[in-house]
Amino acid sequence: MNEPNKDEPNKILKRYYITAKIELASPLALSNGFEENTDSDVLRNGNGEAFIPGTSVAGAFRNYLDKKKDKPGIFGYSVNMGSGKDDGRMSTVFISDIYLKDTNITERDGVKLNSGKIVKNKFDYEIVETGATGILRIEQIVREKDVISGERYIISNGNMSAIDKNIFEEASILLSALDAGEIRFGSKKNRGCGWIKIKEVYRTSFSAGECNEWIKYCGNPGNEYSSADKWTGWKKELNGKSKYISIKVPLRLTGGISIRKYSAKPQQSDYEHITIKDTASGEKIPVIPGSSWNGAIRSKARRIMEQLEIPVINQKIETWFGTDAGKTNKKEDMSQSMVVFKESIIEGAKEVPVTRNRVNRFDASTVDGALYSETSYFGGTTELEMLVQKTGDKDDMDTSGFKPLIGLLMLVIDELEEGYLAIGGQTAVGRGIFESNGKASFSGGLEESGMKNQCFKELARLKEAMP
C-alpha cells in the first residue's frame, strides 16, 4: 500500500463526536506522583479538581484494540519508512480529560503480608470514592487521504456510510469494554480500582459543509449534546472480542465482617470496617476491597493446590495472581495478575458498634480503666465479581492458559459459598463468613457445562504436565 503524499492537501471530510456520561463503579487510585497527603496522592489540576487524563484513556483504548505504535491506525503511528529516520502520522482521535464531579477523596491503607499473614510493611494512598461522575468526549476526524487501521478509506461519490459504520462499531466495542470493566484506569486496577460505569451515550457528526452547525456545537461545552443525539444502541455483547472471562458470585453475609479502616482520630472507633460515602445521601456503605478478595482467594487457591499435590505451586500462583514485587527487581521476572477483582458493595448490612474492655496482648489481661471500641457490619448481601484474562487458549491441554485457573477458582468459589473461606479480620471469632445467594454466573465463553468440566480436567492434568 502506497503512503499518501504529505505535501498534498488533506481535506477534512467529516468530524465525529461521541459523548459518554460516566460514573465510577469502584474507587479510582490515579496518582499525581507526589506524597503530600499520603504515600500516593490523587491526580488533581490547579483548581484541586480530580480528573482522568485523556492520555490515560487513549492509552487504555489503544492497548485494548492492540493498535501498535509502529503500525498505521487511528491512534497514530511512528515507523521507520526506510529513510533512516522515524516517520508517521498523528492520531486522528482526540480524547478529552475526564473531570470528575461529586467527588469524595479519602485515604486508604494497604499492608503487605508474608505467607504467614504477618505484616511486612504498611502504606497509605488517596482514592476518589465510588459514585463520582464525569463526561468522556471523543472526537475523530476523517481526512481525504487518511490511513485508518492499515487501509485507506475508499470514498465513492461522497458516500460515507461505510466509514460511519466502521467508526461507530469500533466506538461501541470500546465503550462496551469500558462498561464491562475490561478497560480500567489508574493503579490497583486489578485489585478493585478504576472501574467505570457508562450511564448515557450521545453521538453526532459534521460534514465539511456543516461548518456553522459545528461551530455552534463546539461553542456550547457541557451542553453540546441533545436528546436527538442519544445513542441507545451503543452497548453490545463482546462475545469473541472479549479478552476476559467474567465470573459473578452472589453472596449473603451470615454474620459480621471486619476489614479494618485505620484511623487515629479520637472520635472514631479503634476498629472500624471500611466504608464509602453514598454521594446522594451521605450515608456510609460497607465495602469489601478488591485487595481483600485477592488476598483471601490467592491464599485459598494455594492451599487447594497443595491438597491436590500439584508441583511448582509458587510458579503457577505467581503466573495467575501476579508476581510478588518484593521477590525480584528484574522486570523480565515480573508478571501481572490474570485475575481482576472488583470492589464489592454490601447492601442491607446493619452497623453494630461494640465497646469492651481493652486487653493487653502480652499477658491477655484487661487494661485498667481502658476501653476498646469497634464498629462492624452484620448481615446483608453482596457480589464477588472477577475477570479472568484469556491467555494461551487452545483446543488441546494448555497448562499455561486460563482454563486450569478457572477450574481452581471454581473450587475456591465452592469453599466460599460453603463458609470455609472467610474474608477480612477477626475470622477466628466468626467474622467474614458467606453463603451462596444464588447461582454463580460465567460469561465470555464458559456458559456451557462442558467448558467448565474441561477446566477441571486441565487443572487435574497439571500434575502430569508439570515436571
PDB file of N, CA, C and O in Angstrom, residues 91-147:
ATOM      1  N   SER A  91      -2.405  11.081  15.684  1.00  0.00           N
ATOM      2  CA  SER A  91      -3.674  10.399  15.876  1.00  0.00           C
ATOM      3  C   SER A  91      -4.817  11.191  15.263  1.00  0.00           C
ATOM      4  O   SER A  91      -4.844  12.420  15.295  1.00  0.00           O
ATOM      5  N   THR A  92      -5.774  10.472  14.688  1.00  0.00           N
ATOM      6  CA  THR A  92      -6.996  11.111  14.198  1.00  0.00           C
ATOM      7  C   THR A  92      -8.087  11.129  15.263  1.00  0.00           C
ATOM      8  O   THR A  92      -9.182  11.615  15.020  1.00  0.00           O
ATOM      9  N   VAL A  93      -7.779  10.554  16.427  1.00  0.00           N
ATOM     10  CA  VAL A  93      -8.733  10.508  17.541  1.00  0.00           C
ATOM     11  C   VAL A  93      -8.251  11.437  18.650  1.00  0.00           C
ATOM     12  O   VAL A  93      -7.098  11.376  19.068  1.00  0.00           O
ATOM     13  N   PHE A  94      -9.132  12.288  19.121  1.00  0.00           N
ATOM     14  CA  PHE A  94      -8.818  13.224  20.201  1.00  0.00           C
ATOM     15  C   PHE A  94      -9.741  12.921  21.375  1.00  0.00           C
ATOM     16  O   PHE A  94     -10.962  12.893  21.211  1.00  0.00           O
ATOM     17  N   ILE A  95      -9.160  12.685  22.533  1.00  0.00           N
ATOM     18  CA  ILE A  95      -9.922  12.297  23.721  1.00  0.00           C
ATOM     19  C   ILE A  95      -9.704  13.323  24.819  1.00  0.00           C
ATOM     20  O   ILE A  95      -8.566  13.695  25.120  1.00  0.00           O
ATOM     21  N   SER A  96     -10.779  13.773  25.406  1.00  0.00           N
ATOM     22  CA  SER A  96     -10.706  14.814  26.436  1.00  0.00           C
ATOM     23  C   SER A  96     -10.301  14.244  27.785  1.00  0.00           C
ATOM     24  O   SER A  96     -10.411  13.039  28.026  1.00  0.00           O
ATOM     25  N   ASP A  97      -9.803  15.126  28.662  1.00  0.00           N
ATOM     26  CA  ASP A  97      -9.666  14.761  30.068  1.00  0.00           C
ATOM     27  C   ASP A  97     -11.063  14.563  30.657  1.00  0.00           C
ATOM     28  O   ASP A  97     -12.017  15.241  30.256  1.00  0.00           O
ATOM     29  N   ILE A  98     -11.182  13.648  31.593  1.00  0.00           N
ATOM     30  CA  ILE A  98     -12.470  13.418  32.264  1.00  0.00           C
ATOM     31  C   ILE A  98     -12.411  14.080  33.629  1.00  0.00           C
ATOM     32  O   ILE A  98     -11.750  13.573  34.551  1.00  0.00           O
ATOM     33  N   TYR A  99     -13.061  15.225  33.776  1.00  0.00           N
ATOM     34  CA  TYR A  99     -13.096  15.908  35.063  1.00  0.00           C
ATOM     35  C   TYR A  99     -14.228  15.342  35.901  1.00  0.00           C
ATOM     36  O   TYR A  99     -15.362  15.228  35.432  1.00  0.00           O
ATOM     37  N   LEU A 100     -13.896  14.965  37.124  1.00  0.00           N
ATOM     38  CA  LEU A 100     -14.846  14.266  37.984  1.00  0.00           C
ATOM     39  C   LEU A 100     -15.583  15.226  38.904  1.00  0.00           C
ATOM     40  O   LEU A 100     -14.983  16.125  39.502  1.00  0.00           O
ATOM     41  N   LYS A 101     -16.881  15.019  39.014  1.00  0.00           N
ATOM     42  CA  LYS A 101     -17.735  15.801  39.898  1.00  0.00           C
ATOM     43  C   LYS A 101     -18.286  14.897  40.993  1.00  0.00           C
ATOM     44  O   LYS A 101     -18.199  13.680  40.913  1.00  0.00           O
ATOM     45  N   ASP A 102     -18.878  15.522  41.996  1.00  0.00           N
ATOM     46  CA  ASP A 102     -19.438  14.766  43.138  1.00  0.00           C
ATOM     47  C   ASP A 102     -18.376  13.868  43.760  1.00  0.00           C
ATOM     48  O   ASP A 102     -18.650  12.724  44.148  1.00  0.00           O
ATOM     49  N   THR A 103     -17.156  14.400  43.835  1.00  0.00           N
ATOM     50  CA  THR A 103     -16.045  13.578  44.323  1.00  0.00           C
ATOM     51  C   THR A 103     -15.949  13.608  45.843  1.00  0.00           C
ATOM     52  O   THR A 103     -16.223  14.614  46.486  1.00  0.00           O
ATOM     53  N   ASN A 104     -15.547  12.494  46.375  1.00  0.00           N
ATOM     54  CA  ASN A 104     -15.228  12.377  47.792  1.00  0.00           C
ATOM     55  C   ASN A 104     -13.874  11.676  47.871  1.00  0.00           C
ATOM     56  O   ASN A 104     -13.783  10.475  47.647  1.00  0.00           O
ATOM     57  N   ILE A 105     -12.832  12.446  48.139  1.00  0.00           N
ATOM     58  CA  ILE A 105     -11.476  11.910  48.166  1.00  0.00           C
ATOM     59  C   ILE A 105     -11.113  11.515  49.589  1.00  0.00           C
ATOM     60  O   ILE A 105     -11.165  12.340  50.501  1.00  0.00           O
ATOM     61  N   THR A 106     -10.792  10.250  49.771  1.00  0.00           N
ATOM     62  CA  THR A 106     -10.465   9.730  51.094  1.00  0.00           C
ATOM     63  C   THR A 106      -9.146   8.975  51.036  1.00  0.00           C
ATOM     64  O   THR A 106      -8.578   8.769  49.959  1.00  0.00           O
ATOM     65  N   GLU A 107      -8.694   8.552  52.194  1.00  0.00           N
ATOM     66  CA  GLU A 107      -7.443   7.806  52.290  1.00  0.00           C
ATOM     67  C   GLU A 107      -7.725   6.337  52.589  1.00  0.00           C
ATOM     68  O   GLU A 107      -8.658   6.015  53.316  1.00  0.00           O
ATOM     69  N   ARG A 108      -6.910   5.493  52.015  1.00  0.00           N
ATOM     70  CA  ARG A 108      -6.987   4.064  52.289  1.00  0.00           C
ATOM     71  C   ARG A 108      -5.618   3.592  52.751  1.00  0.00           C
ATOM     72  O   ARG A 108      -4.591   4.169  52.403  1.00  0.00           O
ATOM     73  N   ASP A 109      -5.633   2.509  53.508  1.00  0.00           N
ATOM     74  CA  ASP A 109      -4.396   1.901  53.989  1.00  0.00           C
ATOM     75  C   ASP A 109      -4.187   0.572  53.304  1.00  0.00           C
ATOM     76  O   ASP A 109      -5.136  -0.175  53.045  1.00  0.00           O
ATOM     77  N   GLY A 110      -2.936   0.287  53.013  1.00  0.00           N
ATOM     78  CA  GLY A 110      -2.585  -1.009  52.463  1.00  0.00           C
ATOM     79  C   GLY A 110      -1.488  -1.632  53.289  1.00  0.00           C
ATOM     80  O   GLY A 110      -0.659  -0.934  53.880  1.00  0.00           O
ATOM     81  N   VAL A 111      -1.483  -2.936  53.349  1.00  0.00           N
ATOM     82  CA  VAL A 111      -0.428  -3.656  54.064  1.00  0.00           C
ATOM     83  C   VAL A 111       0.094  -4.769  53.183  1.00  0.00           C
ATOM     84  O   VAL A 111      -0.634  -5.330  52.362  1.00  0.00           O
ATOM     85  N   LYS A 112       1.364  -5.073  53.338  1.00  0.00           N
ATOM     86  CA  LYS A 112       1.973  -6.187  52.618  1.00  0.00           C
ATOM     87  C   LYS A 112       2.172  -7.315  53.621  1.00  0.00           C
ATOM     88  O   LYS A 112       2.800  -7.117  54.663  1.00  0.00           O
ATOM     89  N   LEU A 113       1.602  -8.477  53.296  1.00  0.00           N
ATOM     90  CA  LEU A 113       1.673  -9.629  54.190  1.00  0.00           C
ATOM     91  C   LEU A 113       2.606 -10.684  53.621  1.00  0.00           C
ATOM     92  O   LEU A 113       2.725 -10.832  52.404  1.00  0.00           O
ATOM     93  N   ASN A 114       3.256 -11.421  54.500  1.00  0.00           N
ATOM     94  CA  ASN A 114       4.036 -12.566  54.034  1.00  0.00           C
ATOM     95  C   ASN A 114       3.140 -13.798  54.012  1.00  0.00           C
ATOM     96  O   ASN A 114       1.937 -13.711  54.265  1.00  0.00           O
ATOM     97  N   SER A 115       3.712 -14.951  53.703  1.00  0.00           N
ATOM     98  CA  SER A 115       2.906 -16.170  53.590  1.00  0.00           C
ATOM     99  C   SER A 115       2.235 -16.560  54.901  1.00  0.00           C
ATOM    100  O   SER A 115       1.234 -17.269  54.909  1.00  0.00           O
ATOM    101  N   GLY A 116       2.771 -16.090  56.023  1.00  0.00           N
ATOM    102  CA  GLY A 116       2.176 -16.376  57.317  1.00  0.00           C
ATOM    103  C   GLY A 116       1.196 -15.311  57.771  1.00  0.00           C
ATOM    104  O   GLY A 116       0.801 -15.267  58.928  1.00  0.00           O
ATOM    105  N   LYS A 117       0.802 -14.411  56.824  1.00  0.00           N
ATOM    106  CA  LYS A 117      -0.136 -13.318  57.087  1.00  0.00           C
ATOM    107  C   LYS A 117       0.388 -12.349  58.146  1.00  0.00           C
ATOM    108  O   LYS A 117      -0.382 -11.774  58.923  1.00  0.00           O
ATOM    109  N   ILE A 118       1.715 -12.181  58.186  1.00  0.00           N
ATOM    110  CA  ILE A 118       2.334 -11.206  59.075  1.00  0.00           C
ATOM    111  C   ILE A 118       2.639  -9.949  58.270  1.00  0.00           C
ATOM    112  O   ILE A 118       3.151 -10.016  57.151  1.00  0.00           O
ATOM    113  N   VAL A 119       2.306  -8.783  58.837  1.00  0.00           N
ATOM    114  CA  VAL A 119       2.504  -7.517  58.127  1.00  0.00           C
ATOM    115  C   VAL A 119       3.989  -7.226  57.966  1.00  0.00           C
ATOM    116  O   VAL A 119       4.736  -7.175  58.939  1.00  0.00           O
ATOM    117  N   LYS A 120       4.427  -7.037  56.700  1.00  0.00           N
ATOM    118  CA  LYS A 120       5.816  -6.703  56.418  1.00  0.00           C
ATOM    119  C   LYS A 120       6.012  -5.192  56.358  1.00  0.00           C
ATOM    120  O   LYS A 120       7.013  -4.666  56.817  1.00  0.00           O
ATOM    121  N   ASN A 121       5.075  -4.474  55.769  1.00  0.00           N
ATOM    122  CA  ASN A 121       5.116  -3.018  55.750  1.00  0.00           C
ATOM    123  C   ASN A 121       3.723  -2.467  55.477  1.00  0.00           C
ATOM    124  O   ASN A 121       2.824  -3.187  55.060  1.00  0.00           O
ATOM    125  N   LYS A 122       3.552  -1.183  55.714  1.00  0.00           N
ATOM    126  CA  LYS A 122       2.265  -0.522  55.588  1.00  0.00           C
ATOM    127  C   LYS A 122       2.436   0.741  54.762  1.00  0.00           C
ATOM    128  O   LYS A 122       3.478   1.389  54.810  1.00  0.00           O
ATOM    129  N   PHE A 123       1.410   1.103  54.006  1.00  0.00           N
ATOM    130  CA  PHE A 123       1.430   2.327  53.219  1.00  0.00           C
ATOM    131  C   PHE A 123       0.006   2.860  53.122  1.00  0.00           C
ATOM    132  O   PHE A 123      -0.970   2.148  53.405  1.00  0.00           O
ATOM    133  N   ASP A 124      -0.137   4.121  52.759  1.00  0.00           N
ATOM    134  CA  ASP A 124      -1.463   4.692  52.559  1.00  0.00           C
ATOM    135  C   ASP A 124      -1.515   5.410  51.220  1.00  0.00           C
ATOM    136  O   ASP A 124      -0.486   5.782  50.649  1.00  0.00           O
ATOM    137  N   TYR A 125      -2.724   5.588  50.703  1.00  0.00           N
ATOM    138  CA  TYR A 125      -2.901   6.213  49.402  1.00  0.00           C
ATOM    139  C   TYR A 125      -4.284   6.858  49.330  1.00  0.00           C
ATOM    140  O   TYR A 125      -5.203   6.478  50.062  1.00  0.00           O
ATOM    141  N   GLU A 126      -4.417   7.845  48.460  1.00  0.00           N
ATOM    142  CA  GLU A 126      -5.699   8.524  48.267  1.00  0.00           C
ATOM    143  C   GLU A 126      -6.495   7.850  47.160  1.00  0.00           C
ATOM    144  O   GLU A 126      -5.936   7.311  46.203  1.00  0.00           O
ATOM    145  N   ILE A 127      -7.822   7.917  47.291  1.00  0.00           N
ATOM    146  CA  ILE A 127      -8.718   7.426  46.248  1.00  0.00           C
ATOM    147  C   ILE A 127      -9.853   8.426  46.041  1.00  0.00           C
ATOM    148  O   ILE A 127     -10.184   9.205  46.937  1.00  0.00           O
ATOM    149  N   VAL A 128     -10.417   8.418  44.832  1.00  0.00           N
ATOM    150  CA  VAL A 128     -11.703   9.067  44.586  1.00  0.00           C
ATOM    151  C   VAL A 128     -12.751   7.984  44.763  1.00  0.00           C
ATOM    152  O   VAL A 128     -12.724   6.960  44.070  1.00  0.00           O
ATOM    153  N   GLU A 129     -13.666   8.178  45.697  1.00  0.00           N
ATOM    154  CA  GLU A 129     -14.605   7.112  46.030  1.00  0.00           C
ATOM    155  C   GLU A 129     -15.596   6.827  44.911  1.00  0.00           C
ATOM    156  O   GLU A 129     -15.852   7.661  44.033  1.00  0.00           O
ATOM    157  N   THR A 130     -16.173   5.647  44.967  1.00  0.00           N
ATOM    158  CA  THR A 130     -17.201   5.208  44.021  1.00  0.00           C
ATOM    159  C   THR A 130     -18.345   6.225  43.966  1.00  0.00           C
ATOM    160  O   THR A 130     -18.750   6.773  44.986  1.00  0.00           O
ATOM    161  N   GLY A 131     -18.877   6.459  42.771  1.00  0.00           N
ATOM    162  CA  GLY A 131     -20.035   7.341  42.616  1.00  0.00           C
ATOM    163  C   GLY A 131     -19.732   8.666  41.968  1.00  0.00           C
ATOM    164  O   GLY A 131     -20.657   9.373  41.534  1.00  0.00           O
ATOM    165  N   ALA A 132     -18.458   9.059  41.871  1.00  0.00           N
ATOM    166  CA  ALA A 132     -18.103  10.313  41.198  1.00  0.00           C
ATOM    167  C   ALA A 132     -18.496  10.223  39.729  1.00  0.00           C
ATOM    168  O   ALA A 132     -18.455   9.149  39.121  1.00  0.00           O
ATOM    169  N   THR A 133     -18.886  11.343  39.135  1.00  0.00           N
ATOM    170  CA  THR A 133     -19.373  11.363  37.757  1.00  0.00           C
ATOM    171  C   THR A 133     -18.476  12.225  36.887  1.00  0.00           C
ATOM    172  O   THR A 133     -17.721  13.072  37.375  1.00  0.00           O
ATOM    173  N   GLY A 134     -18.581  12.036  35.597  1.00  0.00           N
ATOM    174  CA  GLY A 134     -17.789  12.819  34.656  1.00  0.00           C
ATOM    175  C   GLY A 134     -18.290  12.615  33.242  1.00  0.00           C
ATOM    176  O   GLY A 134     -19.248  11.867  32.999  1.00  0.00           O
ATOM    177  N   ILE A 135     -17.635  13.289  32.283  1.00  0.00           N
ATOM    178  CA  ILE A 135     -18.017  13.199  30.877  1.00  0.00           C
ATOM    179  C   ILE A 135     -16.780  12.873  30.048  1.00  0.00           C
ATOM    180  O   ILE A 135     -15.764  13.557  30.145  1.00  0.00           O
ATOM    181  N   LEU A 136     -16.891  11.813  29.269  1.00  0.00           N
ATOM    182  CA  LEU A 136     -15.845  11.414  28.342  1.00  0.00           C
ATOM    183  C   LEU A 136     -16.238  11.888  26.949  1.00  0.00           C
ATOM    184  O   LEU A 136     -17.322  11.576  26.464  1.00  0.00           O
ATOM    185  N   ARG A 137     -15.350  12.657  26.320  1.00  0.00           N
ATOM    186  CA  ARG A 137     -15.605  13.162  24.969  1.00  0.00           C
ATOM    187  C   ARG A 137     -14.562  12.613  24.005  1.00  0.00           C
ATOM    188  O   ARG A 137     -13.364  12.679  24.279  1.00  0.00           O
ATOM    189  N   ILE A 138     -15.038  12.084  22.889  1.00  0.00           N
ATOM    190  CA  ILE A 138     -14.160  11.521  21.858  1.00  0.00           C
ATOM    191  C   ILE A 138     -14.471  12.213  20.534  1.00  0.00           C
ATOM    192  O   ILE A 138     -15.640  12.309  20.134  1.00  0.00           O
ATOM    193  N   GLU A 139     -13.444  12.697  19.871  1.00  0.00           N
ATOM    194  CA  GLU A 139     -13.594  13.295  18.541  1.00  0.00           C
ATOM    195  C   GLU A 139     -12.704  12.528  17.566  1.00  0.00           C
ATOM    196  O   GLU A 139     -11.540  12.258  17.863  1.00  0.00           O
ATOM    197  N   GLN A 140     -13.254  12.163  16.430  1.00  0.00           N
ATOM    198  CA  GLN A 140     -12.449  11.531  15.389  1.00  0.00           C
ATOM    199  C   GLN A 140     -12.635  12.293  14.080  1.00  0.00           C
ATOM    200  O   GLN A 140     -13.756  12.583  13.664  1.00  0.00           O
ATOM    201  N   ILE A 141     -11.525  12.607  13.449  1.00  0.00           N
ATOM    202  CA  ILE A 141     -11.522  13.363  12.199  1.00  0.00           C
ATOM    203  C   ILE A 141     -11.128  12.438  11.055  1.00  0.00           C
ATOM    204  O   ILE A 141     -10.130  11.726  11.147  1.00  0.00           O
ATOM    205  N   VAL A 142     -11.913  12.445  10.004  1.00  0.00           N
ATOM    206  CA  VAL A 142     -11.596  11.676   8.808  1.00  0.00           C
ATOM    207  C   VAL A 142     -11.190  12.635   7.698  1.00  0.00           C
ATOM    208  O   VAL A 142     -11.944  13.541   7.341  1.00  0.00           O
ATOM    209  N   ARG A 143      -9.984  12.447   7.201  1.00  0.00           N
ATOM    210  CA  ARG A 143      -9.469  13.273   6.107  1.00  0.00           C
ATOM    211  C   ARG A 143      -9.454  12.481   4.804  1.00  0.00           C
ATOM    212  O   ARG A 143      -9.549  11.250   4.803  1.00  0.00           O
ATOM    213  N   GLU A 144      -9.285  13.198   3.754  1.00  0.00           N
ATOM    214  CA  GLU A 144      -9.378  12.606   2.422  1.00  0.00           C
ATOM    215  C   GLU A 144      -8.344  11.510   2.189  1.00  0.00           C
ATOM    216  O   GLU A 144      -8.607  10.521   1.517  1.00  0.00           O
ATOM    217  N   LYS A 145      -7.156  11.660   2.769  1.00  0.00           N
ATOM    218  CA  LYS A 145      -6.074  10.720   2.493  1.00  0.00           C
ATOM    219  C   LYS A 145      -5.607   9.981   3.743  1.00  0.00           C
ATOM    220  O   LYS A 145      -4.485   9.498   3.793  1.00  0.00           O
ATOM    221  N   ASP A 146      -6.477   9.924   4.737  1.00  0.00           N
ATOM    222  CA  ASP A 146      -6.076   9.257   5.974  1.00  0.00           C
ATOM    223  C   ASP A 146      -5.907   7.763   5.779  1.00  0.00           C
ATOM    224  O   ASP A 146      -6.563   7.134   4.945  1.00  0.00           O
ATOM    225  N   VAL A 147      -4.997   7.206   6.556  1.00  0.00           N
ATOM    226  CA  VAL A 147      -4.804   5.765   6.605  1.00  0.00           C
ATOM    227  C   VAL A 147      -5.374   5.291   7.930  1.00  0.00           C
ATOM    228  O   VAL A 147      -4.903   5.681   8.986  1.00  0.00           O
TER     229      VAL A 147
END
